[in-house]
Amino acid sequence: MSKSIYSYIGDQWKSPSKEHKALQKDRLFHYRREDATVKVEKPTRIDRARALGYKAKQGYIMARTRIRRGGMHKHAITSGRRAKRTGIAKITMRKSLQMIAEERTAKKYPNLEILNSYWVAEDGRHKWYEMIMVDPHHPVIMADPKINWICSRAQKGRVHRGLTSAGKKSRGLMNKGKGAEKVRPSRQKHLSRNKQSRTPHPPRKS
């Protein structure tokens, strides 16, 4: 069975050649001089974009977002507390950097919905992700039975509720079966249900 052109493109991204590494280095020079979020005409990784739902038709918009790498930091204390126990650096968030990049892109384009995203580049300080955005009010999108589900009001602000692939991965929904009993429907809902079940019943009146 012969491979498709997208399979060859994906192999080149997984194990890049010298020419591909040089091209990626030239792209980084350009990416560093851009704004944090910019629109792009077409996907850089067409194989990943197509696998995640991208179509070369009206109503689909691409954007590239830059986000800094590393953990979160707090302001350093000045007096009154023991500096060793404050936890200023190395604070790891539950959200992934990809999910944070999706949320920032959705805030910049509030009339669009984030369908999915994928990694394109990184250096020592930043990572870049490309977003597949859809206009839910576009007549072409509304007439397409394969994507018009995103026009529903239930999909409004889907990226802020962790409904993209990156959001589901951060919420632990990629795991199923043993060891994933506490992640559905969500960690918060599971905790609230267990709190209610552990609440002792009031004694019966005799």
mmCIF file of C-alpha atoms in Angstrom:
data_model
loop_
_atom_site.group_PDB
_atom_site.id
_atom_site.type_symbol
_atom_site.label_atom_id
_atom_site.label_comp_id
_atom_site.label_asym_id
_atom_site.label_seq_id
_atom_site.Cartn_x
_atom_site.Cartn_y
_atom_site.Cartn_z
ATOM 1 C CA MET A 1 0.000 0.000 0.000
ATOM 2 C CA SER A 2 1.460 3.347 -1.058
ATOM 3 C CA LYS A 3 1.794 6.248 1.363
ATOM 4 C CA SER A 4 0.071 9.567 0.859
ATOM 5 C CA ILE A 5 1.884 12.864 0.425
ATOM 6 C CA TYR A 6 0.780 13.855 3.942
ATOM 7 C CA SER A 7 2.566 10.805 5.366
ATOM 8 C CA TYR A 8 5.824 11.888 3.741
ATOM 9 C CA ILE A 9 5.374 15.434 5.056
ATOM 10 C CA GLY A 10 4.767 14.078 8.560
ATOM 11 C CA ASP A 11 7.900 11.902 8.355
ATOM 12 C CA GLN A 12 9.933 14.968 7.448
ATOM 13 C CA TRP A 13 8.683 16.798 10.546
ATOM 14 C CA LYS A 14 9.357 13.803 12.816
ATOM 15 C CA SER A 15 12.917 13.236 11.573
ATOM 16 C CA PRO A 16 13.965 16.409 9.701
ATOM 17 C CA SER A 17 16.763 16.443 7.189
ATOM 18 C CA LYS A 18 19.528 19.045 7.073
ATOM 19 C CA GLU A 19 17.578 21.102 4.535
ATOM 20 C CA HIS A 20 14.477 21.053 6.737
ATOM 21 C CA LYS A 21 16.489 22.085 9.826
ATOM 22 C CA ALA A 22 17.976 25.024 7.925
ATOM 23 C CA LEU A 23 14.504 26.058 6.755
ATOM 24 C CA GLN A 24 13.175 25.867 10.309
ATOM 25 C CA LYS A 25 16.055 28.039 11.524
ATOM 26 C CA ASP A 26 15.224 30.685 8.919
ATOM 27 C CA ARG A 27 11.583 30.579 10.003
ATOM 28 C CA LEU A 28 12.572 31.269 13.607
ATOM 29 C CA PHE A 29 14.361 34.466 12.537
ATOM 30 C CA HIS A 30 11.092 35.611 11.014
ATOM 31 C CA TYR A 31 8.862 34.391 13.853
ATOM 32 C CA ARG A 32 10.828 36.261 16.540
ATOM 33 C CA ARG A 33 10.176 39.593 14.798
ATOM 34 C CA GLU A 34 6.415 39.060 14.560
ATOM 35 C CA ASP A 35 3.723 39.979 17.046
ATOM 36 C CA ALA A 36 2.600 37.432 19.603
ATOM 37 C CA THR A 37 -0.382 36.433 17.437
ATOM 38 C CA VAL A 38 -0.542 36.892 13.671
ATOM 39 C CA LYS A 39 -2.811 35.560 10.944
ATOM 40 C CA VAL A 40 -1.241 33.310 8.312
ATOM 41 C CA GLU A 41 -2.479 32.546 4.816
ATOM 42 C CA LYS A 42 -2.027 28.771 4.909
ATOM 43 C CA PRO A 43 -0.841 26.111 7.382
ATOM 44 C CA THR A 44 2.864 25.508 7.839
ATOM 45 C CA ARG A 45 2.199 21.836 8.592
ATOM 46 C CA ILE A 46 -0.495 20.842 6.128
ATOM 47 C CA ASP A 47 -0.473 17.212 7.311
ATOM 48 C CA ARG A 48 -1.278 18.128 10.937
ATOM 49 C CA ALA A 49 -3.776 20.779 9.891
ATOM 50 C CA ARG A 50 -5.714 18.354 7.702
ATOM 51 C CA ALA A 51 -5.646 15.682 10.410
ATOM 52 C CA LEU A 52 -7.093 18.173 12.921
ATOM 53 C CA GLY A 53 -9.975 19.310 10.708
ATOM 54 C CA TYR A 54 -8.586 22.066 8.441
ATOM 55 C CA LYS A 55 -10.147 22.565 5.000
ATOM 56 C CA ALA A 56 -8.932 24.956 2.312
ATOM 57 C CA LYS A 57 -12.285 26.708 2.004
ATOM 58 C CA GLN A 58 -13.997 29.887 3.132
ATOM 59 C CA GLY A 59 -14.664 30.211 6.829
ATOM 60 C CA TYR A 60 -11.368 28.642 7.955
ATOM 61 C CA ILE A 61 -8.721 31.057 9.296
ATOM 62 C CA MET A 62 -5.187 30.244 10.418
ATOM 63 C CA ALA A 63 -3.186 32.085 13.069
ATOM 64 C CA ARG A 64 0.230 31.588 14.665
ATOM 65 C CA THR A 65 0.709 32.341 18.379
ATOM 66 C CA ARG A 66 3.911 32.729 20.384
ATOM 67 C CA ILE A 67 4.065 31.823 24.079
ATOM 68 C CA ARG A 68 6.971 31.877 26.499
ATOM 69 C CA ARG A 69 8.364 28.606 27.788
ATOM 70 C CA GLY A 70 8.901 27.475 31.361
ATOM 71 C CA GLY A 71 6.949 27.581 34.602
ATOM 72 C CA MET A 72 5.203 30.459 36.329
ATOM 73 C CA HIS A 73 6.830 32.893 38.766
ATOM 74 C CA LYS A 74 5.702 34.953 41.741
ATOM 75 C CA HIS A 75 7.005 38.324 42.846
ATOM 76 C CA ALA A 76 9.995 38.008 45.139
ATOM 77 C CA ILE A 77 9.297 38.815 48.786
ATOM 78 C CA THR A 78 11.095 41.690 50.522
ATOM 79 C CA SER A 79 10.617 41.071 54.232
ATOM 80 C CA GLY A 80 8.691 39.253 56.919
ATOM 81 C CA ARG A 81 8.736 35.701 55.581
ATOM 82 C CA ARG A 82 11.160 32.878 55.051
ATOM 83 C CA ALA A 83 12.306 33.044 51.446
ATOM 84 C CA LYS A 84 13.017 29.333 51.213
ATOM 85 C CA ARG A 85 9.355 28.342 51.576
ATOM 86 C CA THR A 86 7.649 30.975 49.444
ATOM 87 C CA GLY A 87 7.648 29.060 46.144
ATOM 88 C CA ILE A 88 8.674 31.917 43.871
ATOM 89 C CA ALA A 89 9.870 29.900 40.868
ATOM 90 C CA LYS A 90 9.216 26.478 39.299
ATOM 91 C CA ILE A 91 5.429 26.769 39.576
ATOM 92 C CA THR A 92 3.885 24.327 37.112
ATOM 93 C CA MET A 93 0.377 25.046 35.862
ATOM 94 C CA ARG A 94 -2.200 22.358 35.201
ATOM 95 C CA LYS A 95 -2.830 23.890 31.789
ATOM 96 C CA SER A 96 -0.391 23.156 29.008
ATOM 97 C CA LEU A 97 1.329 25.946 27.102
ATOM 98 C CA GLN A 98 -0.628 24.929 24.014
ATOM 99 C CA MET A 99 -3.943 25.385 25.831
ATOM 100 C CA ILE A 100 -2.859 28.808 27.125
ATOM 101 C CA ALA A 101 -1.879 29.821 23.578
ATOM 102 C CA GLU A 102 -5.322 28.751 22.335
ATOM 103 C CA GLU A 103 -7.060 30.828 25.012
ATOM 104 C CA ARG A 104 -5.030 33.932 24.179
ATOM 105 C CA THR A 105 -5.790 33.538 20.483
ATOM 106 C CA ALA A 106 -9.519 33.143 21.213
ATOM 107 C CA LYS A 107 -9.488 36.379 23.217
ATOM 108 C CA LYS A 108 -7.938 38.247 20.286
ATOM 109 C CA TYR A 109 -10.486 36.869 17.794
ATOM 110 C CA PRO A 110 -13.749 36.681 19.797
ATOM 111 C CA ASN A 111 -15.917 36.149 16.690
ATOM 112 C CA LEU A 112 -14.070 32.923 15.781
ATOM 113 C CA GLU A 113 -13.953 29.514 17.429
ATOM 114 C CA ILE A 114 -10.733 27.523 17.882
ATOM 115 C CA LEU A 115 -11.121 24.137 16.220
ATOM 116 C CA ASN A 116 -7.659 22.758 17.097
ATOM 117 C CA SER A 117 -3.975 23.675 17.156
ATOM 118 C CA TYR A 118 -0.549 22.130 16.618
ATOM 119 C CA TRP A 119 3.115 22.844 17.337
ATOM 120 C CA VAL A 120 5.260 24.475 14.637
ATOM 121 C CA ALA A 121 8.498 25.751 16.227
ATOM 122 C CA GLU A 122 10.350 26.489 19.437
ATOM 123 C CA ASP A 123 13.608 27.932 20.713
ATOM 124 C CA GLY A 124 15.099 28.437 24.163
ATOM 125 C CA ARG A 125 12.571 31.091 25.184
ATOM 126 C CA HIS A 126 9.361 30.594 23.201
ATOM 127 C CA LYS A 127 7.095 28.089 21.511
ATOM 128 C CA TRP A 128 4.916 28.727 18.464
ATOM 129 C CA TYR A 129 1.576 27.077 17.767
ATOM 130 C CA GLU A 130 -0.711 27.442 14.766
ATOM 131 C CA MET A 131 -4.448 27.694 15.408
ATOM 132 C CA ILE A 132 -7.209 26.387 13.151
ATOM 133 C CA MET A 133 -10.070 28.850 13.599
ATOM 134 C CA VAL A 134 -13.583 28.665 12.189
ATOM 135 C CA ASP A 135 -16.103 31.445 11.627
ATOM 136 C CA PRO A 136 -19.409 29.978 12.921
ATOM 137 C CA HIS A 137 -21.421 32.738 11.183
ATOM 138 C CA HIS A 138 -19.977 32.176 7.705
ATOM 139 C CA PRO A 139 -22.600 30.843 5.243
ATOM 140 C CA VAL A 140 -20.157 28.256 3.844
ATOM 141 C CA ILE A 141 -19.542 26.846 7.335
ATOM 142 C CA MET A 142 -23.256 26.871 8.161
ATOM 143 C CA ALA A 143 -24.035 24.919 4.967
ATOM 144 C CA ASP A 144 -21.337 22.274 5.476
ATOM 145 C CA PRO A 145 -22.778 19.255 7.356
ATOM 146 C CA LYS A 146 -19.305 18.135 8.450
ATOM 147 C CA ILE A 147 -18.443 21.333 10.359
ATOM 148 C CA ASN A 148 -21.722 23.164 11.025
ATOM 149 C CA TRP A 149 -21.862 21.545 14.488
ATOM 150 C CA ILE A 150 -19.527 24.337 15.585
ATOM 151 C CA CYS A 151 -22.269 26.881 14.848
ATOM 152 C CA SER A 152 -24.251 25.635 17.848
ATOM 153 C CA ARG A 153 -24.413 27.849 20.924
ATOM 154 C CA ALA A 154 -23.114 24.889 22.934
ATOM 155 C CA GLN A 155 -19.743 25.349 21.181
ATOM 156 C CA LYS A 156 -19.422 29.047 22.048
ATOM 157 C CA GLY A 157 -16.176 29.674 23.928
ATOM 158 C CA ARG A 158 -15.225 26.007 23.601
ATOM 159 C CA VAL A 159 -11.514 26.703 24.045
ATOM 160 C CA HIS A 160 -12.095 28.265 27.492
ATOM 161 C CA ARG A 161 -13.940 25.113 28.593
ATOM 162 C CA GLY A 162 -11.221 22.708 27.514
ATOM 163 C CA LEU A 163 -13.065 21.204 24.538
ATOM 164 C CA THR A 164 -10.159 21.247 22.074
ATOM 165 C CA SER A 165 -7.685 18.383 21.803
ATOM 166 C CA ALA A 166 -5.102 20.263 23.861
ATOM 167 C CA GLY A 167 -7.731 21.118 26.463
ATOM 168 C CA LYS A 168 -8.906 17.525 26.773
ATOM 169 C CA LYS A 169 -5.327 16.362 27.134
ATOM 170 C CA SER A 170 -4.710 18.878 29.948
ATOM 171 C CA ARG A 171 -7.879 17.663 31.682
ATOM 172 C CA GLY A 172 -6.692 14.059 31.491
ATOM 173 C CA LEU A 173 -9.482 12.935 29.169
ATOM 174 C CA MET A 174 -7.103 11.138 26.823
ATOM 175 C CA ASN A 175 -6.798 8.331 29.396
ATOM 176 C CA LYS A 176 -9.505 5.692 29.724
ATOM 177 C CA GLY A 177 -10.106 2.727 31.974
ATOM 178 C CA LYS A 178 -8.052 1.911 35.061
ATOM 179 C CA GLY A 179 -6.403 4.943 36.610
ATOM 180 C CA ALA A 180 -8.776 7.432 34.965
ATOM 181 C CA GLU A 181 -11.753 7.011 37.292
ATOM 182 C CA LYS A 182 -11.522 10.537 38.698
ATOM 183 C CA VAL A 183 -11.288 12.575 35.496
ATOM 184 C CA ARG A 184 -14.868 12.289 34.217
ATOM 185 C CA PRO A 185 -16.987 14.309 33.819
ATOM 186 C CA SER A 186 -14.321 16.565 35.334
ATOM 187 C CA ARG A 187 -12.000 16.598 38.333
ATOM 188 C CA GLN A 188 -14.047 19.331 40.021
ATOM 189 C CA LYS A 189 -17.360 17.531 39.467
ATOM 190 C CA HIS A 190 -15.914 14.255 40.733
ATOM 191 C CA LEU A 191 -14.668 15.985 43.886
ATOM 192 C CA SER A 192 -18.024 17.645 44.552
ATOM 193 C CA ARG A 193 -19.868 14.329 44.100
ATOM 194 C CA ASN A 194 -17.588 12.561 46.563
ATOM 195 C CA LYS A 195 -18.018 15.371 49.090
ATOM 196 C CA GLN A 196 -21.774 14.923 48.906
ATOM 197 C CA SER A 197 -21.514 11.142 49.307
ATOM 198 C CA ARG A 198 -19.229 11.506 52.337
ATOM 199 C CA THR A 199 -21.591 13.916 54.103
ATOM 200 C CA PRO A 200 -23.142 12.025 57.033
ATOM 201 C CA HIS A 201 -26.920 11.833 57.147
ATOM 202 C CA PRO A 202 -28.646 13.528 60.073
ATOM 203 C CA PRO A 203 -29.828 11.143 62.805
ATOM 204 C CA ARG A 204 -33.402 10.019 62.606
ATOM 205 C CA LYS A 205 -35.825 11.328 65.173
ATOM 206 C CA SER A 206 -37.233 8.632 67.396
#
